[in-house]
Coordinates of C-alpha atoms and ligand atoms in Angstrom, one line a residue:
X1 CA 0.0 0.0 0.0
X2 CA 1.4 3.4 -0.9
X3 CA 1.1 6.3 1.6
X4 CA 0.3 9.7 0.3
X5 CA 1.7 12.6 2.3
X6 CA -0.3 15.3 0.4
X7 CA -2.7 17.3 2.5
X8 CA -6.2 16.0 1.6
X9 CA -8.3 18.4 -0.4
X10 CA -11.9 19.0 0.5
X11 CA -14.6 17.7 -2.0
X12 CA -18.0 19.2 -1.7
X13 CA -20.9 16.8 -1.6
X14 CA -24.0 18.0 -3.5
X15 CA -26.9 15.8 -2.7
X16 CA -29.8 15.7 -5.3
X17 CA -31.9 13.0 -3.7
X18 CA -34.8 15.4 -3.4
X19 CA -34.6 16.6 -7.0
X20 CA -33.0 14.0 -9.4
X21 CA -33.7 11.2 -6.9
X22 CA -37.3 12.2 -6.6
X23 CA -37.6 12.3 -10.4
X24 CA -37.3 8.5 -10.6
X25 CA -40.6 6.7 -11.4
X26 CA -42.4 5.7 -8.2
X27 CA -40.1 7.7 -5.8
X28 CA -42.5 10.5 -5.0
X29 CA -42.1 11.9 -1.5
X30 CA -44.6 13.8 0.5
X31 CA -43.8 17.4 1.7
X32 CA -43.1 16.1 5.3
X33 CA -40.9 13.3 4.0
X34 CA -38.8 15.7 2.0
X35 CA -38.3 17.9 5.1
X36 CA -37.3 14.9 7.1
X37 CA -34.7 13.8 4.5
X38 CA -33.4 17.4 4.1
X39 CA -32.9 17.6 7.9
X40 CA -30.9 14.4 8.0
X41 CA -28.8 15.4 5.0
X42 CA -28.0 18.7 6.7
X43 CA -27.1 17.0 10.0
X44 CA -24.9 14.5 8.0
X45 CA -22.8 17.4 6.7
X46 CA -23.9 17.6 3.0
X47 CA -22.5 20.8 1.6
X48 CA -25.3 21.6 -0.9
X49 CA -28.8 20.1 -0.9
X50 CA -30.7 20.4 -4.2
X51 CA -34.1 20.5 -2.7
X52 CA -36.2 20.5 -5.9
X53 CA -37.2 22.1 -9.2
X54 CA -39.4 25.0 -8.0
X55 CA -41.2 25.8 -11.2
X56 CA -42.2 22.2 -11.8
X57 CA -45.1 22.2 -9.3
X58 CA -46.5 24.0 -6.3
X59 CA -45.4 21.0 -4.3
X60 CA -41.7 21.4 -5.3
X61 CA -41.9 25.1 -4.7
X62 CA -43.2 24.6 -1.2
X63 CA -40.7 21.9 -0.4
X64 CA -37.7 24.0 -1.5
X65 CA -39.2 27.0 0.4
X66 CA -39.7 25.1 3.6
X67 CA -36.3 23.5 3.4
X68 CA -34.7 26.9 2.7
X69 CA -36.4 28.2 5.9
X70 CA -35.4 25.3 8.1
X71 CA -31.9 24.2 7.0
X72 CA -29.1 25.2 9.5
X73 CA -25.9 24.6 7.6
X74 CA -26.1 23.4 4.0
X75 CA -26.5 25.7 1.0
X76 CA -29.9 25.1 -0.5
X77 CA -30.2 24.8 -4.2
X78 CA -33.1 25.0 -6.6
X79 CA -33.0 23.8 -10.2
X80 CA -34.2 25.9 -13.2
X81 CA -34.2 25.6 -16.9
X82 CA -32.8 28.5 -18.9
X83 CA -36.0 30.5 -18.9
X84 CA -36.3 33.7 -16.9
X85 CA -39.5 32.6 -15.2
X86 CA -37.8 29.4 -14.0
X87 CA -35.0 31.4 -12.5
X88 CA -37.4 33.9 -10.8
X89 CA -39.4 31.0 -9.3
X90 CA -36.3 29.3 -8.0
X91 CA -35.1 32.5 -6.5
X92 CA -38.4 33.1 -4.8
X93 CA -38.5 29.7 -3.3
X94 CA -34.9 29.9 -2.1
X95 CA -35.1 33.4 -0.6
X96 CA -35.5 32.4 3.1
X97 CA -32.3 30.3 3.0
X98 CA -29.2 31.4 5.0
X99 CA -27.2 30.6 1.8
X100 CA -28.7 29.5 -1.5
X101 CA -27.7 28.5 -5.0
X102 CA -29.5 28.7 -8.3
X103 CA -28.7 25.8 -10.6
X104 CA -29.6 26.5 -14.3
X105 CA -29.2 24.0 -17.1
X106 CA -29.6 23.7 -20.9
X107 CA -28.7 20.9 -23.3
X108 CA -25.6 21.2 -25.4
X109 CA -25.4 17.9 -27.3
X110 CA -26.4 17.9 -31.0
X111 CA -29.2 15.4 -30.4
X112 CA -30.7 17.3 -27.6
X113 CA -30.4 20.7 -29.2
X114 CA -32.0 19.5 -32.5
X115 CA -34.8 17.2 -31.2
X116 CA -35.5 18.4 -27.7
X117 CA -34.8 22.1 -27.7
X118 CA -35.2 22.7 -31.5
X119 CA -32.6 25.4 -31.1
X120 CA -29.3 26.1 -32.9
X121 CA -26.0 26.4 -31.1
X122 CA -26.0 30.2 -31.3
X123 CA -29.4 30.5 -29.6
X124 CA -28.2 28.0 -26.9
X125 CA -25.1 30.2 -26.3
X126 CA -27.3 33.3 -26.0
X127 CA -29.6 31.5 -23.6
X128 CA -26.7 30.5 -21.4
X129 CA -25.4 34.1 -21.2
X130 CA -28.9 35.4 -20.4
X131 CA -29.9 32.8 -17.9
X132 CA -26.7 32.8 -15.9
X133 CA -26.6 36.6 -15.9
X134 CA -30.2 36.7 -14.7
X135 CA -29.5 34.2 -11.9
X136 CA -26.6 36.3 -10.7
X137 CA -29.0 39.1 -10.0
X138 CA -30.3 37.0 -7.1
X139 CA -27.1 35.4 -5.7
X140 CA -23.4 35.1 -6.2
X141 CA -23.7 31.3 -6.0
X142 CA -24.8 30.2 -9.5
X143 CA -24.3 26.7 -10.9
X144 CA -24.7 26.0 -14.5
X145 CA -24.9 22.6 -16.3
X146 CA -24.6 21.6 -19.9
X147 CA -27.1 18.8 -20.1
X148 CA -25.8 15.7 -22.0
X149 CA -22.2 17.0 -21.7
X150 CA -20.7 13.6 -22.5
X151 CA -22.3 13.6 -26.0
X152 CA -21.6 17.2 -26.7
X153 CA -19.0 18.2 -29.3
X154 CA -15.9 19.2 -27.3
X155 CA -15.2 22.6 -28.9
X156 CA -18.8 23.6 -28.3
X157 CA -18.8 22.3 -24.7
X158 CA -15.6 24.4 -24.0
X159 CA -17.2 27.5 -25.5
X160 CA -20.5 27.0 -23.6
X161 CA -18.6 26.6 -20.3
X162 CA -16.5 29.6 -21.0
X163 CA -19.7 31.6 -21.7
X164 CA -21.4 30.5 -18.5
X165 CA -18.3 31.5 -16.4
X166 CA -17.9 34.8 -18.2
X167 CA -21.6 35.6 -17.3
X168 CA -21.1 34.7 -13.6
X169 CA -21.4 30.9 -13.1
X170 CA -19.3 29.9 -10.1
X171 CA -19.8 26.1 -10.4
X172 CA -19.7 24.2 -13.6
X173 CA -21.4 20.9 -13.3
X174 CA -20.6 18.3 -16.0
X175 CA -23.5 15.8 -16.3
X176 CA -23.2 12.4 -17.9
X177 CA -27.0 12.7 -18.3
X178 CA -27.4 9.3 -20.1
X179 CA -24.8 7.4 -18.1
X180 CA -22.8 6.8 -21.3
X181 CA -19.2 7.7 -20.3
X182 CA -16.4 5.6 -18.8
X183 CA -13.9 6.5 -16.1
X184 CA -11.0 7.1 -18.6
X185 CA -13.2 9.1 -20.9
X186 CA -14.7 11.2 -18.1
X187 CA -11.3 11.9 -16.6
X188 CA -9.9 13.1 -20.0
X189 CA -13.0 15.3 -20.5
X190 CA -12.4 17.1 -17.2
X191 CA -8.7 17.5 -17.9
X192 CA -9.6 18.9 -21.4
X193 CA -12.0 21.4 -19.9
X194 CA -9.3 22.5 -17.4
X195 CA -6.8 22.9 -20.2
X196 CA -8.9 24.5 -22.8
X197 CA -11.4 26.8 -21.1
X198 CA -9.5 30.0 -20.4
X199 CA -11.5 31.2 -17.4
X200 CA -12.0 27.7 -15.8
X201 CA -10.0 28.7 -12.7
X202 CA -12.9 31.1 -11.7
X203 CA -15.3 28.1 -11.2
X204 CA -15.5 24.9 -9.3
X205 CA -16.0 21.8 -11.5
X206 CA -18.6 19.3 -10.4
X207 CA -19.5 15.8 -11.6
X208 CA -23.1 14.6 -12.1
X209 CA -23.0 11.0 -13.3
X210 CA -25.9 8.7 -14.1
X211 CA -25.6 4.9 -13.7
X212 CA -26.9 3.4 -16.9
X213 CA -23.7 1.4 -17.3
X214 CA -23.1 0.9 -13.6
X215 CA -20.2 3.4 -13.8
X216 CA -21.6 6.5 -12.0
X217 CA -19.4 6.2 -8.9
X218 CA -16.3 5.2 -10.9
X219 CA -16.9 8.2 -13.3
X220 CA -17.4 10.6 -10.4
X221 CA -14.1 9.5 -8.7
X222 CA -12.3 9.8 -12.1
X223 CA -13.7 13.3 -12.4
X224 CA -12.3 14.2 -8.9
X225 CA -8.9 12.7 -9.8
X226 CA -8.9 15.0 -12.9
X227 CA -9.7 18.1 -10.9
X228 CA -13.5 18.2 -10.1
X229 CA -14.1 19.4 -6.5
X230 CA -17.8 18.7 -6.2
X231 CA -19.6 15.4 -6.6
X232 CA -23.4 15.3 -7.2
X233 CA -25.0 12.2 -5.8
X234 CA -28.0 10.7 -4.1
X235 CA -28.7 8.5 -1.2
X236 CA -28.9 4.8 -2.3
X237 CA -28.0 6.1 -5.8
X238 CA -31.7 6.8 -6.6
X239 CA -32.4 8.9 -9.7
X240 CA -33.6 8.9 -13.3
X241 CA -33.6 5.4 -14.9
X242 CA -30.6 3.5 -13.3
X243 CA -30.0 6.4 -10.9
X244 CA -27.2 8.7 -9.9
X245 CA -23.8 8.1 -8.2
X246 CA -24.6 6.8 -4.7
X247 CA -23.5 9.3 -2.0
X248 CA -22.6 6.6 0.5
X249 CA -20.3 4.9 -2.1
X250 CA -18.4 8.0 -3.2
X251 CA -18.0 9.2 0.3
X252 CA -16.7 5.8 1.6
X253 CA -14.5 5.3 -1.4
X254 CA -12.8 8.6 -0.7
X255 CA -12.5 7.8 3.0
X256 CA -11.3 4.2 2.7
X257 CA -8.9 4.9 -0.2
X258 CA -7.4 8.1 1.0
X259 CA -4.0 6.5 0.3
X260 CA -4.5 6.9 -3.4
X261 CA -7.3 9.6 -3.4
X262 CA -6.1 12.3 -1.0
X263 CA -9.5 14.0 -0.5
X264 CA -11.9 14.5 2.3
X265 CA -15.6 15.3 2.6
X266 CA -17.5 16.9 5.4
X267 CA -19.8 13.9 5.8
X268 CA -20.5 12.2 9.1
X269 CA -20.4 8.7 7.8
X270 CA -22.0 7.2 10.8
X271 CA -25.3 8.6 9.6
X272 CA -25.1 6.8 6.2
X273 CA -27.0 3.7 7.2
X274 CA -29.7 5.8 8.8
X275 CA -30.0 8.0 5.7
X276 CA -30.2 4.9 3.4
X277 CA -33.0 3.4 5.5
X278 CA -34.9 6.7 5.6
X279 CA -34.8 7.2 1.9
X280 CA -35.7 3.6 1.2
X281 CA -38.7 4.0 3.5
X282 CA -40.0 7.2 2.1
X283 CA -39.6 6.3 -1.5
X284 CA -40.6 2.6 -1.1
X285 CA -37.5 1.6 -3.0
X286 CA -35.8 -1.4 -1.3
X287 CA -32.1 -1.4 -0.9
X288 CA -30.6 -4.5 -2.6
X289 CA -29.1 -6.9 -0.1
X290 CA -25.7 -6.8 -1.6
X291 CA -25.6 -3.0 -2.1
X292 CA -22.2 -1.6 -1.3
X293 CA -22.0 0.2 2.1
X294 CA -25.6 0.1 3.1
X295 CA -27.0 -3.2 1.9
X296 CA -28.2 -5.7 4.5
X297 CA -25.3 -8.1 3.6
X298 CA -22.6 -5.4 3.2
X299 CA -21.0 -6.5 6.5
X300 CA -22.3 -10.1 6.7
X301 CA -19.9 -13.0 6.5
X302 CA -21.5 -16.3 5.7
X303 CA -18.8 -18.8 4.6
X304 CA -16.9 -20.7 7.3
X305 CA -13.5 -19.6 5.9
X306 CA -14.6 -15.9 6.1
X307 CA -16.1 -16.3 9.6
X308 CA -13.0 -18.0 10.8
X309 CA -10.8 -15.2 9.4
X310 CA -13.1 -12.6 10.9
X311 CA -12.9 -14.1 14.4
X312 CA -9.1 -14.1 14.2
X313 CA -8.8 -10.5 12.9
X314 CA -11.6 -8.4 11.3
X315 CA -9.2 -6.9 8.8
X316 CA -9.0 -10.3 7.0
X317 CA -12.3 -9.6 5.3
X318 CA -13.4 -6.0 6.3
X319 CA -12.0 -2.9 4.7
X320 CA -14.1 -0.6 6.8
X321 CA -15.8 -1.0 10.2
X322 CA -19.6 -1.4 10.2
X323 CA -19.8 1.3 12.9
X324 CA -18.1 3.8 10.5
X325 CA -21.3 3.8 8.4
X326 CA -23.7 3.5 11.4
X327 CA -24.2 -0.2 11.4
X328 CA -24.1 -1.7 14.9
X329 CA -23.3 -5.3 15.4
X330 CA -25.8 -6.2 18.0
X331 CA -29.2 -5.1 17.0
X332 CA -31.2 -6.7 19.8
X333 CA -32.6 -3.9 21.8
X334 CA -35.7 -3.6 23.8
X335 CA -38.5 -5.5 25.3
X336 CA -41.9 -4.8 26.9
X337 CA -40.3 -3.8 30.2
X338 CA -38.1 -1.1 28.5
X339 CA -39.1 2.4 29.6
X340 CA -39.2 5.8 28.0
X341 CA -35.5 6.5 28.8
X342 CA -34.2 3.4 27.1
X343 CA -36.5 4.0 24.1
X344 CA -35.2 7.6 23.8
X345 CA -31.6 6.5 24.0
X346 CA -32.2 4.0 21.3
X347 CA -33.9 6.5 19.1
X348 CA -31.0 8.8 19.5
X349 CA -28.5 6.1 18.7
X350 CA -30.5 5.4 15.5
X351 CA -30.3 9.0 14.6
X352 CA -33.9 10.1 15.3
X353 CA -34.7 13.5 17.0
X354 CA -38.4 13.5 17.6
X355 CA -40.4 16.3 19.1
X356 CA -42.4 15.6 22.2
X357 CA -45.7 14.6 20.5
X358 CA -43.9 12.4 17.9
X359 CA -41.9 10.7 20.7
X360 CA -45.0 10.0 22.8
X361 CA -46.8 8.5 19.7
X362 CA -43.7 6.4 18.8
X363 CA -43.4 5.2 22.4
X364 CA -47.0 4.1 22.4
X365 CA -46.5 2.2 19.2
X366 CA -43.3 0.6 20.5
X367 CA -45.2 -0.6 23.7
X368 CA -48.0 -2.0 21.5
X369 CA -45.4 -3.8 19.4
X370 CA -43.4 -5.1 22.4
X371 CA -46.7 -6.6 23.7
X372 CA -47.0 -8.6 20.5
X373 CA -43.4 -9.3 19.9
X374 CA -40.8 -10.7 22.4
X375 CA -37.7 -9.0 21.0
X376 CA -37.8 -5.6 19.4
X377 CA -34.8 -5.1 17.1
X378 CA -33.3 -1.9 15.7
X379 CA -35.0 -2.7 12.4
X380 CA -38.4 -2.8 14.1
X381 CA -37.8 0.6 15.6
X382 CA -36.7 2.1 12.3
X383 CA -39.8 0.6 10.6
X384 CA -42.1 1.8 13.4
X385 CA -40.9 5.4 13.5
X386 CA -40.6 5.8 9.8
X387 CA -44.1 4.3 9.4
X388 CA -45.4 7.0 11.9
X389 CA -43.6 9.7 9.9
X390 CA -45.1 8.4 6.7
X391 CA -48.7 8.3 7.9
X392 CA -48.6 11.4 10.1
X393 CA -50.1 13.8 7.5
X394 CA -52.1 11.5 5.4
X395 CA -55.6 12.5 4.0
X396 CA -56.8 8.9 4.0
X397 CA -56.4 6.8 7.1
X398 CA -57.5 3.3 8.2
X399 CA -59.9 3.6 11.2
X400 CA -61.0 -0.1 11.6
X401 CA -60.4 -3.4 9.8
X402 CA -61.8 -6.9 10.3
X403 CA -61.0 -9.7 7.9
X404 CA -62.1 -13.3 7.7
X405 CA -60.6 -16.1 5.6
X406 CA -59.9 -19.8 5.9
X407 CA -60.9 -23.1 4.4
X408 CA -64.4 -23.0 3.0
X409 CA -64.8 -19.4 4.1
X410 CA -65.3 -16.7 1.4
X411 CA -62.5 -14.2 2.2
X412 CA -64.1 -10.9 3.2
X413 CA -63.1 -7.5 4.7
X414 CA -65.0 -4.9 6.6
X415 CA -63.0 -1.7 6.5
X416 CA -63.6 1.8 7.8
X417 CA -61.5 4.6 6.1
X418 CA -61.3 8.2 7.2
X419 CA -61.1 10.4 4.0
X420 CA -60.5 14.0 4.8
X421 CA -61.8 13.5 8.3
X422 CA -65.0 11.7 7.3
X423 CA -65.4 8.0 8.2
X424 CA -66.8 5.6 5.6
X425 CA -67.3 1.8 5.9
X426 CA -67.6 -1.0 3.3
X427 CA -67.8 -4.8 3.4
X428 CA -66.4 -6.6 0.5
X429 CA -65.1 -10.0 -0.7
X430 CA -62.1 -11.0 -2.7
X431 CA -59.9 -13.9 -3.9
X432 CA -58.1 -13.7 -0.6
X433 CA -58.1 -11.4 2.5
X434 CA -55.7 -8.9 0.9
X435 CA -57.7 -8.8 -2.3
X436 CA -60.9 -8.2 -0.2
X437 CA -59.2 -5.3 1.6
X438 CA -58.0 -3.7 -1.6
X439 CA -61.5 -4.0 -3.1
X440 CA -62.9 -2.3 0.0
X441 CA -60.4 0.5 -0.4
X442 CA -61.4 0.9 -4.1
X443 CA -65.1 1.1 -3.1
X444 CA -64.5 3.6 -0.3
X445 CA -62.1 5.8 -2.3
X446 CA -62.8 5.1 -6.0
X447 CA -59.7 5.6 -8.2
X448 CA -58.4 4.5 -11.6
X449 CA -54.8 3.7 -10.5
X450 CA -53.8 0.1 -11.3
X451 CA -51.9 -2.2 -8.9
X452 CA -48.4 -2.8 -10.3
X453 CA -46.8 -4.6 -7.4
X454 CA -47.7 -6.0 -4.1
X455 CA -44.9 -7.4 -1.9
X456 CA -44.6 -8.7 1.7
X457 CA -41.3 -9.2 3.5
X458 CA -40.3 -9.8 7.1
X459 CA -38.6 -6.8 8.7
X460 CA -36.7 -9.2 10.9
X461 CA -36.6 -13.0 11.3
X462 CA -39.2 -15.2 13.0
X463 CA -43.0 -15.7 12.9
X464 CA -43.6 -12.8 15.2
X465 CA -41.6 -10.5 12.9
X466 CA -43.2 -7.3 11.6
X467 CA -44.3 -7.7 8.0
X468 CA -43.1 -4.9 5.7
X469 CA -45.6 -4.4 2.8
X470 CA -45.0 -2.5 -0.4
X471 CA -47.7 -1.5 -2.9
X472 CA -47.0 0.2 -6.2
X473 CA -49.8 2.0 -8.0
X474 CA -49.8 3.5 -11.5
X475 CA -52.1 6.3 -12.7
X476 CA -51.7 8.1 -16.1
X477 CA -48.0 7.3 -16.2
X478 CA -47.4 8.3 -12.6
X479 CA -46.1 5.6 -10.3
X480 CA -46.0 5.7 -6.5
X481 CA -44.9 3.1 -4.0
X482 CA -46.5 2.9 -0.6
X483 CA -45.0 1.0 2.4
X484 CA -46.1 0.0 5.9
X485 CA -45.0 -2.4 8.6
X486 CA -47.0 -4.2 11.2
X487 CA -46.9 -7.6 13.0
X488 CA -50.3 -8.1 11.4
X489 CA -49.6 -8.9 7.8
X490 CA -53.0 -7.9 6.4
X491 CA -53.0 -4.6 8.3
X492 CA -49.5 -3.9 6.8
X493 CA -50.9 -4.6 3.3
X494 CA -53.9 -2.4 3.9
X495 CA -51.7 0.5 5.3
X496 CA -49.2 0.1 2.4
X497 CA -52.1 0.5 -0.2
X498 CA -53.5 3.5 1.7
X499 CA -50.0 5.0 1.9
X500 CA -49.6 4.6 -1.9
X501 CA -52.9 6.4 -2.4
X502 CA -51.9 9.2 -0.2
X503 CA -48.7 9.6 -2.2
X504 CA -50.7 9.6 -5.4
X505 CA -52.8 12.5 -4.1
X506 CA -49.5 14.4 -3.6
X507 CA -48.3 13.5 -7.0
X508 CA -51.6 14.5 -8.7
X509 CA -50.8 18.1 -7.5
X510 CA -47.6 18.0 -9.5
X511 CA -47.9 19.1 -13.1
X512 CA -45.2 18.6 -15.8
X513 CA -43.0 21.6 -16.4
X514 CA -44.1 23.8 -19.3
X515 CA -42.1 23.5 -22.5
X516 CA -38.8 25.4 -22.3
X517 CA -39.0 29.2 -22.9
X518 CA -35.4 30.4 -23.1
X519 CA -34.2 33.6 -21.5
X520 CA -35.4 36.7 -23.2
Ligands
LIG601 O1 -28.7 14.5 -15.6 C1 -28.7 15.7 -15.8 O2 -28.3 16.2 -16.9 C2 -29.4 16.6 -14.9 C3 -29.2 18.0 -15.1 C4 -30.4 18.8 -14.8 C5 -28.0 18.5 -14.2 O3 -29.9 16.1 -13.9
LIG602 ZN1 -29.3 14.0 -13.6

């Protein structure tokens, strides 16, 4: 192993979970969920939080605005296209922030300019100058991105970047929008920009890599080695299509391999596992078991040879300690005799800071769970608290449920739903108890959304384990995933369906951004 004596340089972490991540099909988050995620990102030490795309919907505007008001440390960023209205709207949403950044973008590749924008190169250059200049009227912190950089002609890319900097851009973000590049190519591209753009030293270069070929993290690190000093990424790598570079992976790669990559970040890595669970819960996107850093198996050793090695010395098979990313070896925690104090300590260790009312609600649910379940594990507590957060502000709630099923019994469900504060009851049958419940929900709250996926998994092991249910619904091209956990499997299923419906209501409020009107 080589030892590098260079003083590590600081890399800024720009998190776009709430913007690019939330853009992925099915990943819609409610307003409250976005605030929760933003608070954790801030606490974790993320430098810049891209909180949304304010002109895209009232929901995005409100989320950016609230996050701007509440965030203590991070710079809050809002996305905008090159139109003046986009930029005005972003600036309005961001205004209450202690520090904010406007991020404007326009496509520069031939295929995007011709087919998407229907603009020639000269008009694109004019739009860059006008949009960046306009954004600078609101803040000194302006980021500009040439969308589809990696398929842009190099001379044009250099000129576009030079124009953006000349008009006041302080960060130049280089997106591999379609996840097409490779580490060598991405490295050379950043080096080329550094060598050929005359005013490049006036801006920070950032990477924004998509994962279509599974190379997003590798490309981001190659960009840093070439001179980029900001990485754009998302928790669990969520994002358009195959997603973005995963925050936890880039951060841990820089930390673990500081010997050959002498860079640091401001991230408190012990919160990574917590952030991964939170984002998975609010989006309903499961984390694959073998996912690097935060997967359930990332620190599990199954084979006898590995276990033997680990018992002799953990360094035989572990390149980082589970505690470094917030995974604690013993997760058996509490039982029904545990009191408020122990529960509070556990919540703090898991990274939760609940206000008094939320704590009392969570404690009550914990006691109910401990009555049904002998051992309450960390995973149970995370599922329980996140479930509470998810359901706290829902318009549709389950008030009562009774199901019957068995041999020679027609499965039926009697369900009472509260919709906008009004209780309604229905009794229905189905192919099974879950089908009967879903039929009752459809009767009480008629909707056109189709069921795309229904899944049940144990949160922990054993027959008394909580069931984690996921339900994916699709309506007019919009997909949402609802989740819930309960020791009662059918109740978990019912709550997951209702959670998906609540998310759909939020998503209905969103409208597609208008077609681009460039700066005039
Ligand atoms: O992938 C992309 O090109 C983007 C831009 C808006 C930066 O997300
Ligand atoms: Zn992107």
